[in-house]
PDB file of C-alpha atoms in Angstrom:
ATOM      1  CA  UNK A   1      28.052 -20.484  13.503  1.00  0.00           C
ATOM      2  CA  UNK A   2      26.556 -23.315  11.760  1.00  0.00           C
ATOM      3  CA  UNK A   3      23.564 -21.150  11.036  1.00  0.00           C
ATOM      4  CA  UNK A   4      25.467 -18.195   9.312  1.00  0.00           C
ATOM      5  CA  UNK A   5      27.223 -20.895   7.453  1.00  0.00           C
ATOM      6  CA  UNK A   6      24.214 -22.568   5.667  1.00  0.00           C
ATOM      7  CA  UNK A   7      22.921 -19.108   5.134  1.00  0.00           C
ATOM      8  CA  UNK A   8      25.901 -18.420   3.312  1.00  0.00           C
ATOM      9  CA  UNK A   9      26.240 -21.309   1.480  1.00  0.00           C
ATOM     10  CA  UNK A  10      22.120 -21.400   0.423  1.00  0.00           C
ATOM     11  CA  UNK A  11      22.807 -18.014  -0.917  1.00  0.00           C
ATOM     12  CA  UNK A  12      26.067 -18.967  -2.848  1.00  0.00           C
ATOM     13  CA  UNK A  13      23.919 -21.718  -4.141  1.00  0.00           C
ATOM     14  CA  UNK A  14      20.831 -19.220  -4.910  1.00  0.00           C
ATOM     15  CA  UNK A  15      23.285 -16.722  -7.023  1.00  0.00           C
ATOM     16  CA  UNK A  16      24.827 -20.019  -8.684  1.00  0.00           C
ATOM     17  CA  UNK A  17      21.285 -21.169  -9.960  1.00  0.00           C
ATOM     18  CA  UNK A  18      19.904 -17.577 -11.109  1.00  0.00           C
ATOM     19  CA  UNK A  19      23.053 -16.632 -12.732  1.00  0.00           C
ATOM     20  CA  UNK A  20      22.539 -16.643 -16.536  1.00  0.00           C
ATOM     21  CA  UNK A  21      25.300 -17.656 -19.099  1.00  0.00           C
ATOM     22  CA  UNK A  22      26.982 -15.065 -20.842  1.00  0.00           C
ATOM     23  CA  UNK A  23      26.165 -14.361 -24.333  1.00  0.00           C
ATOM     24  CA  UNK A  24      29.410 -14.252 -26.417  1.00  0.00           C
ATOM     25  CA  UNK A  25      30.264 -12.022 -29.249  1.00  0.00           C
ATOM     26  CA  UNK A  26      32.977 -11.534 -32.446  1.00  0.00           C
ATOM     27  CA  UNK A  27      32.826  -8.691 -34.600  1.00  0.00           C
ATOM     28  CA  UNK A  28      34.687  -6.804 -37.369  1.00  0.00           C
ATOM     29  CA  UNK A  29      36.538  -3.513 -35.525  1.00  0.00           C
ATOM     30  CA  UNK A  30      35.908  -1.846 -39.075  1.00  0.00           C
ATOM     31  CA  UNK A  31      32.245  -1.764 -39.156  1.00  0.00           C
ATOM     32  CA  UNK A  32      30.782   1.187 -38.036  1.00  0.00           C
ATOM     33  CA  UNK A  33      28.112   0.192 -35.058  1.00  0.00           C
ATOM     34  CA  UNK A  34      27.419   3.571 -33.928  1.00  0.00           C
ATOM     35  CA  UNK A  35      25.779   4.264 -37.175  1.00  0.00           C
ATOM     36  CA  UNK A  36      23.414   1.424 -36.869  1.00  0.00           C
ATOM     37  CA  UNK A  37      19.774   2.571 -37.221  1.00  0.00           C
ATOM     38  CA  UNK A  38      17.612   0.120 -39.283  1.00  0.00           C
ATOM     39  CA  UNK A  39      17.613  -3.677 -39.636  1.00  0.00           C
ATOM     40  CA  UNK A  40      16.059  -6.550 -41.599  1.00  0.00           C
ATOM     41  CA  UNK A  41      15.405 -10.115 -41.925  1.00  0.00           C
ATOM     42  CA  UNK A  42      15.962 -12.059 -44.644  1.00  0.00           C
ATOM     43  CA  UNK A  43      12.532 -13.350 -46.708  1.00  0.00           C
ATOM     44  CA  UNK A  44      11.090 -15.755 -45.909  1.00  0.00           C
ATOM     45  CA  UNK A  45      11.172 -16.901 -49.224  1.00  0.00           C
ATOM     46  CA  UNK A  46      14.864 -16.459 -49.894  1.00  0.00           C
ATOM     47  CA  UNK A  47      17.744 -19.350 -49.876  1.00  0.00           C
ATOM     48  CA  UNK A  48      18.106 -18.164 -46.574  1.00  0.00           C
ATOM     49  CA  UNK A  49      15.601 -20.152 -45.548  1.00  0.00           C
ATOM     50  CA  UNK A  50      17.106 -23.156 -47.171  1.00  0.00           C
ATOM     51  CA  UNK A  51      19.886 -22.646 -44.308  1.00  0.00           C
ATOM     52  CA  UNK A  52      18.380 -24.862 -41.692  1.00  0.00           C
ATOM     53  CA  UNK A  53      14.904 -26.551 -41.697  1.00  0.00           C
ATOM     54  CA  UNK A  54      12.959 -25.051 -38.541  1.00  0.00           C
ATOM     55  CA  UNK A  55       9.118 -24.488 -38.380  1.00  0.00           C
ATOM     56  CA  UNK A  56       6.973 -21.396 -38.711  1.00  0.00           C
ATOM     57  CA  UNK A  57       6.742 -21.110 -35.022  1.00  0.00           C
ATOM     58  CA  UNK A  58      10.198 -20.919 -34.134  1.00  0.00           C
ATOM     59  CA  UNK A  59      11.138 -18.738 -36.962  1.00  0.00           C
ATOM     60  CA  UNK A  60       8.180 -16.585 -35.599  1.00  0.00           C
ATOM     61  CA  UNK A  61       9.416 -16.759 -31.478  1.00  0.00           C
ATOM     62  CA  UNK A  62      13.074 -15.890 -32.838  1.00  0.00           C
ATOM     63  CA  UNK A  63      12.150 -12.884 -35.196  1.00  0.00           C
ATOM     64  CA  UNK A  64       9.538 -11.564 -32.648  1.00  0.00           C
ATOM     65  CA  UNK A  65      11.835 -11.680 -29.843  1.00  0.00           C
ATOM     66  CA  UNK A  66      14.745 -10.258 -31.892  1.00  0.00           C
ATOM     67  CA  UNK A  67      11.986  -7.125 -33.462  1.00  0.00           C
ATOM     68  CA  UNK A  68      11.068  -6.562 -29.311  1.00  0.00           C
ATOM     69  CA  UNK A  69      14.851  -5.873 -28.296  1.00  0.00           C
ATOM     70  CA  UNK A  70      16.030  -3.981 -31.047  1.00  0.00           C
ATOM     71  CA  UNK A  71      12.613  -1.789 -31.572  1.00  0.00           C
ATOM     72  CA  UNK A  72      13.197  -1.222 -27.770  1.00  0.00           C
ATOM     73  CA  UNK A  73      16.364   0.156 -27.855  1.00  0.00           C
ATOM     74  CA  UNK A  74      15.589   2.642 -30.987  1.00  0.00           C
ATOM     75  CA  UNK A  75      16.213   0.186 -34.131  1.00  0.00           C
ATOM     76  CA  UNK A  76      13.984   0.439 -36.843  1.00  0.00           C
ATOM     77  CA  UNK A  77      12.928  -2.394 -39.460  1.00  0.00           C
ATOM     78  CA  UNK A  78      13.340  -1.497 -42.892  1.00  0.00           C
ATOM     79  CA  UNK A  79      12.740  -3.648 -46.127  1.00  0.00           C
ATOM     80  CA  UNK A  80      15.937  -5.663 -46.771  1.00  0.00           C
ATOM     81  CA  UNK A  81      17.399  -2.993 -49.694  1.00  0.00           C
ATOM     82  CA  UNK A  82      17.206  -0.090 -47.219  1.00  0.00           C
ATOM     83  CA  UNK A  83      18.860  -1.382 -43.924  1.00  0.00           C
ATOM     84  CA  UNK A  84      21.927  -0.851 -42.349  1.00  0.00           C
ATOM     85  CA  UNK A  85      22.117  -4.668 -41.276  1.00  0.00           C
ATOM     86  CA  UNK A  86      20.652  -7.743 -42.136  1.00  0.00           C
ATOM     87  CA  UNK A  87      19.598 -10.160 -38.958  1.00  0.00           C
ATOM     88  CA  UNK A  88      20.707 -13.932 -39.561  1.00  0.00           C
ATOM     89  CA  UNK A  89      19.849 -16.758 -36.976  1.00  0.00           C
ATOM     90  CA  UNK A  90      20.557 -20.331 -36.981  1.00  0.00           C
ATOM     91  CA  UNK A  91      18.968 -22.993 -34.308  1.00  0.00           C
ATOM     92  CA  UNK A  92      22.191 -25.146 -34.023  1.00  0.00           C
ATOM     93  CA  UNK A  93      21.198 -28.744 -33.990  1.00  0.00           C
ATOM     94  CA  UNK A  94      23.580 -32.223 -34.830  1.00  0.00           C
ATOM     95  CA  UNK A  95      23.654 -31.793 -38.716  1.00  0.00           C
ATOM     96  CA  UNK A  96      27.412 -30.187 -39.047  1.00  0.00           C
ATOM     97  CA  UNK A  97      26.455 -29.851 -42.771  1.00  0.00           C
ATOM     98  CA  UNK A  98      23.427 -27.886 -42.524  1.00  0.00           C
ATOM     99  CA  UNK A  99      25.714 -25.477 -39.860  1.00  0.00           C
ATOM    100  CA  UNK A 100      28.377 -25.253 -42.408  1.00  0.00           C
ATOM    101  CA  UNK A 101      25.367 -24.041 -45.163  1.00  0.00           C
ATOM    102  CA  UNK A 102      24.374 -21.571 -42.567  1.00  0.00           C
ATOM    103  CA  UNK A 103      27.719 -20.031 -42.379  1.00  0.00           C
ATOM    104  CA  UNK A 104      28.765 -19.997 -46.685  1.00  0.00           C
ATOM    105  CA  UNK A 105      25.303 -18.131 -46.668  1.00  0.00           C
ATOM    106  CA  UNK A 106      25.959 -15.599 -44.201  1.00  0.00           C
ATOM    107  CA  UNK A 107      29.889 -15.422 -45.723  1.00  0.00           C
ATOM    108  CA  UNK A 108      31.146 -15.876 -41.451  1.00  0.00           C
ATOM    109  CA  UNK A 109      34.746 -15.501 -41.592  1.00  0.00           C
ATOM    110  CA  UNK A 110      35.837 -16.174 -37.907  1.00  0.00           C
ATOM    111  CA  UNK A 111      39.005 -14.549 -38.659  1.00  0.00           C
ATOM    112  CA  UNK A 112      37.469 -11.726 -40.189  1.00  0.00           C
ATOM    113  CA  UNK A 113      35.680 -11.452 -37.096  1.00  0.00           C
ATOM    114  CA  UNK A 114      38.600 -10.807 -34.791  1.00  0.00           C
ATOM    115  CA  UNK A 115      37.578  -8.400 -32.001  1.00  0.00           C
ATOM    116  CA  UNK A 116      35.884  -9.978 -29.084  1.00  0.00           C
ATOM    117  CA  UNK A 117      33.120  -9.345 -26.455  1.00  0.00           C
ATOM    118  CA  UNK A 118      33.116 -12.963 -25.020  1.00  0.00           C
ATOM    119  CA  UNK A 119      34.031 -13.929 -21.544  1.00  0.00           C
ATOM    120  CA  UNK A 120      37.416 -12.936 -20.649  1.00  0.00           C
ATOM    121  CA  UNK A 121      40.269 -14.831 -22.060  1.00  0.00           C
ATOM    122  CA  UNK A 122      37.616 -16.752 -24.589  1.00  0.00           C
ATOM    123  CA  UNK A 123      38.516 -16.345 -28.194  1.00  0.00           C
ATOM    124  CA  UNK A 124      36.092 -18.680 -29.913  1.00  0.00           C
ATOM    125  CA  UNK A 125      32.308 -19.280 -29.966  1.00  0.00           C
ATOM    126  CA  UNK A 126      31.150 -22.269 -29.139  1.00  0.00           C
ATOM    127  CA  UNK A 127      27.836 -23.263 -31.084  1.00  0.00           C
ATOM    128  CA  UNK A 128      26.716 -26.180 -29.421  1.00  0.00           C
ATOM    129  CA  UNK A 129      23.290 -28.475 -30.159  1.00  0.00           C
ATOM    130  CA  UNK A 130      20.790 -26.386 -28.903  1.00  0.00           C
ATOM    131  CA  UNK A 131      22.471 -22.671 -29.195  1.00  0.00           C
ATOM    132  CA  UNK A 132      20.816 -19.875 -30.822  1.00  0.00           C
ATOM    133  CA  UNK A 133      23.133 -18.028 -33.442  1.00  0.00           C
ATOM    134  CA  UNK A 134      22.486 -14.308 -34.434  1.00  0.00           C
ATOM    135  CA  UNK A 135      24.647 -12.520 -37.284  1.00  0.00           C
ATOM    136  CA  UNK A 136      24.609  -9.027 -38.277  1.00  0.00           C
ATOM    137  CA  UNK A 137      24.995  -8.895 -42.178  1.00  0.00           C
ATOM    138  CA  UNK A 138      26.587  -5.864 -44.091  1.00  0.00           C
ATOM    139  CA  UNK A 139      23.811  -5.682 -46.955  1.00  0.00           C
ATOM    140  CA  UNK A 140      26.993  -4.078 -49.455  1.00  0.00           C
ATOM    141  CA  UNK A 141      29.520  -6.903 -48.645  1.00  0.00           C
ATOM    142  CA  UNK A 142      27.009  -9.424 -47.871  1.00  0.00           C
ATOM    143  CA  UNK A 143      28.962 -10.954 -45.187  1.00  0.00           C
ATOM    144  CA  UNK A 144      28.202 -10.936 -41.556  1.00  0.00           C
ATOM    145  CA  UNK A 145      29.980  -8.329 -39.458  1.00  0.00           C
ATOM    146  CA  UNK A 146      28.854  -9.588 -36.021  1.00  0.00           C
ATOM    147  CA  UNK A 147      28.046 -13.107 -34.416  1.00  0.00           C
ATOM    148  CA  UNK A 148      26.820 -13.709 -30.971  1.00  0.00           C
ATOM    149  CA  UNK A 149      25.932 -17.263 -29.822  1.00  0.00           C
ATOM    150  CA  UNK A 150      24.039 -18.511 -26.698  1.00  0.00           C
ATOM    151  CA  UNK A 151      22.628 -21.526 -25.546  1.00  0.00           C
ATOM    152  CA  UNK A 152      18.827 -21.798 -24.864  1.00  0.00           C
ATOM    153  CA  UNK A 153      18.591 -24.449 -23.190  1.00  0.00           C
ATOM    154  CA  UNK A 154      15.377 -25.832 -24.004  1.00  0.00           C
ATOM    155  CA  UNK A 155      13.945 -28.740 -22.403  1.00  0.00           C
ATOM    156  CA  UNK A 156      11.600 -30.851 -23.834  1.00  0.00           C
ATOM    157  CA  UNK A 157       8.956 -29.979 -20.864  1.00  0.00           C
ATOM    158  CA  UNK A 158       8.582 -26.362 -21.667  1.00  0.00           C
ATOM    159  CA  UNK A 159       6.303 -24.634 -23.096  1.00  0.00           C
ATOM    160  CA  UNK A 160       5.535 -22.218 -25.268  1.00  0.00           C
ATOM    161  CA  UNK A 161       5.775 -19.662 -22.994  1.00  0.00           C
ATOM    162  CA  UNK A 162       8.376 -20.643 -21.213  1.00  0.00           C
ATOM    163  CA  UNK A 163      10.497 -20.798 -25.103  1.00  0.00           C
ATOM    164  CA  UNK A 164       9.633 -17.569 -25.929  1.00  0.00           C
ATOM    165  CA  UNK A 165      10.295 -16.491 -22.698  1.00  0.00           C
ATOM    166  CA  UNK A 166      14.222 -17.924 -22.959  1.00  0.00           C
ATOM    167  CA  UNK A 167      14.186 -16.821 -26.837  1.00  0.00           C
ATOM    168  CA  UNK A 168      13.359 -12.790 -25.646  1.00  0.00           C
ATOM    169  CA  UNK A 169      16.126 -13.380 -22.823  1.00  0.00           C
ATOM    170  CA  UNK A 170      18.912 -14.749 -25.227  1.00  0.00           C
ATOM    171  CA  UNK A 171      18.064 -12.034 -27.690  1.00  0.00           C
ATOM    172  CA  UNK A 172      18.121  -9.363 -25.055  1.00  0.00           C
ATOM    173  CA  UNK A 173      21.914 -10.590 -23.930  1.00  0.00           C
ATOM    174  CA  UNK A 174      22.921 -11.136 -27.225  1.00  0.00           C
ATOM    175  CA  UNK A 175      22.085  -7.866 -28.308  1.00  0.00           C
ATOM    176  CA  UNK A 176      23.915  -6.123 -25.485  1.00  0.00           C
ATOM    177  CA  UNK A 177      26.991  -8.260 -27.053  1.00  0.00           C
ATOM    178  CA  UNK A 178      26.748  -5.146 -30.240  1.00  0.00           C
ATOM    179  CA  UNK A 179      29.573  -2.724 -29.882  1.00  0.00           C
ATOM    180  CA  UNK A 180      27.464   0.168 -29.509  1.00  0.00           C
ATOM    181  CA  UNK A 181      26.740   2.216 -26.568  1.00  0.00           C
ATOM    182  CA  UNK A 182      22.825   2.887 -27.025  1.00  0.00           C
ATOM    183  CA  UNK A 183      21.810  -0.767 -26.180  1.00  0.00           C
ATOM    184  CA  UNK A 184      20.269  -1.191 -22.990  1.00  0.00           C
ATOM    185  CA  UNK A 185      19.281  -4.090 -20.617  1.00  0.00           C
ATOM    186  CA  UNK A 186      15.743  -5.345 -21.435  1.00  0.00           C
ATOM    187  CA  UNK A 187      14.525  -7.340 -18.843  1.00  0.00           C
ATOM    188  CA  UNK A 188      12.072 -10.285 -19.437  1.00  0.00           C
ATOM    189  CA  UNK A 189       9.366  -8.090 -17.679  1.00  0.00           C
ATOM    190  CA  UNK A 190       9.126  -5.906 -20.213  1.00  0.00           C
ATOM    191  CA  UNK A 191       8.254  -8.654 -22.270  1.00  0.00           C
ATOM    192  CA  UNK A 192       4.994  -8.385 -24.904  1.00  0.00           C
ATOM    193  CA  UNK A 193       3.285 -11.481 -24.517  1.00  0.00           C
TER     194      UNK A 193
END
């Protein structure tokens, strides 16, 4: 008896520690997903960037990692005047003000936003220190029409790799957040290193 319990509760504890958290979602009900086909980033060179001040290299790990899951499940990139969205993303980190930049820029209404693919009963996001933020921008209105937020997790031991590697895998659930039924699961192991 004693052994079937420990095996039970090892397990438990096994499931408990792989288990990833949830990547949670708002949109606007009157955007059409389904028609979604081509994306964008904003330049480099635009007052986007102004938004927040990260490095080169994690700008590059989050656009590569967002390019990877939506080029995987059929999404095209298109120069910014073409696309059907614009991608924001915003590294959250202790300066409220630089946040609060980040959202006038991307015109988030959290109102507006009012349909939810969250956990159940959860009505908010929650954009702690060290979550990544993705919008969806409506290049007419200018104004994002979809925000998922996850947290990373990052410790200050890992590397590169092992970044990216938690970048692709926040993207990947994030993504599957879009109300849309041709996103699929991407898996880490597909990967491009």
């Amino acid at each position: 008896m004693f052994r079937f319990t420990l095996t039970v509760v090892s397990i438990l504890l096994l499931l408990g520690c792989s288990s990833s958290p949830s990547a949670n979602a708002k949109y606007q009900q009157s955007f059409n997903f389904t028609q979604l086909q081509t994306y964008s980033f904003f330049a480099r060179n635009s007052q986007f960037s102004d938004f927040q001040n990260i490095n080169d290299v994690q700008r590059n790990s989050i656009e590569l990692a967002i390019e990877q899951v939506l080029d995987r499940n059929g999404f095209t990139y298109q120069t910014i005047d073409i696309a059907d969205v614009v991608i924001g993303y915003y590294l959250v980190n202790h300066d409220s003000n630089e946040l609060t930049r980040y959202n006038k820029g991307v015109k988030y209404c959290s109102f507006c936003l009012n349909t939810y693919t969250s956990d159940t009963g959860k009505k908010s996001l929650s954009a702690k220190p060290g979550s990544l933020i993705v919008d969806l921008v409506d290049p007419i209105s200018k104004r994002s029409v979809w925000r998922s937020v996850y947290q990373l997790n990052i410790k200050q031991k890992d590397n590169s790799k092992d970044i990216q590697d938690k970048i692709f895998n926040a993207i990947s659930l994030m993504i599957r957040q879009l109300p849309s039924n041709n996103i699929s699961s991407v898996s880490l192991d597909n990967n491009i290193s």
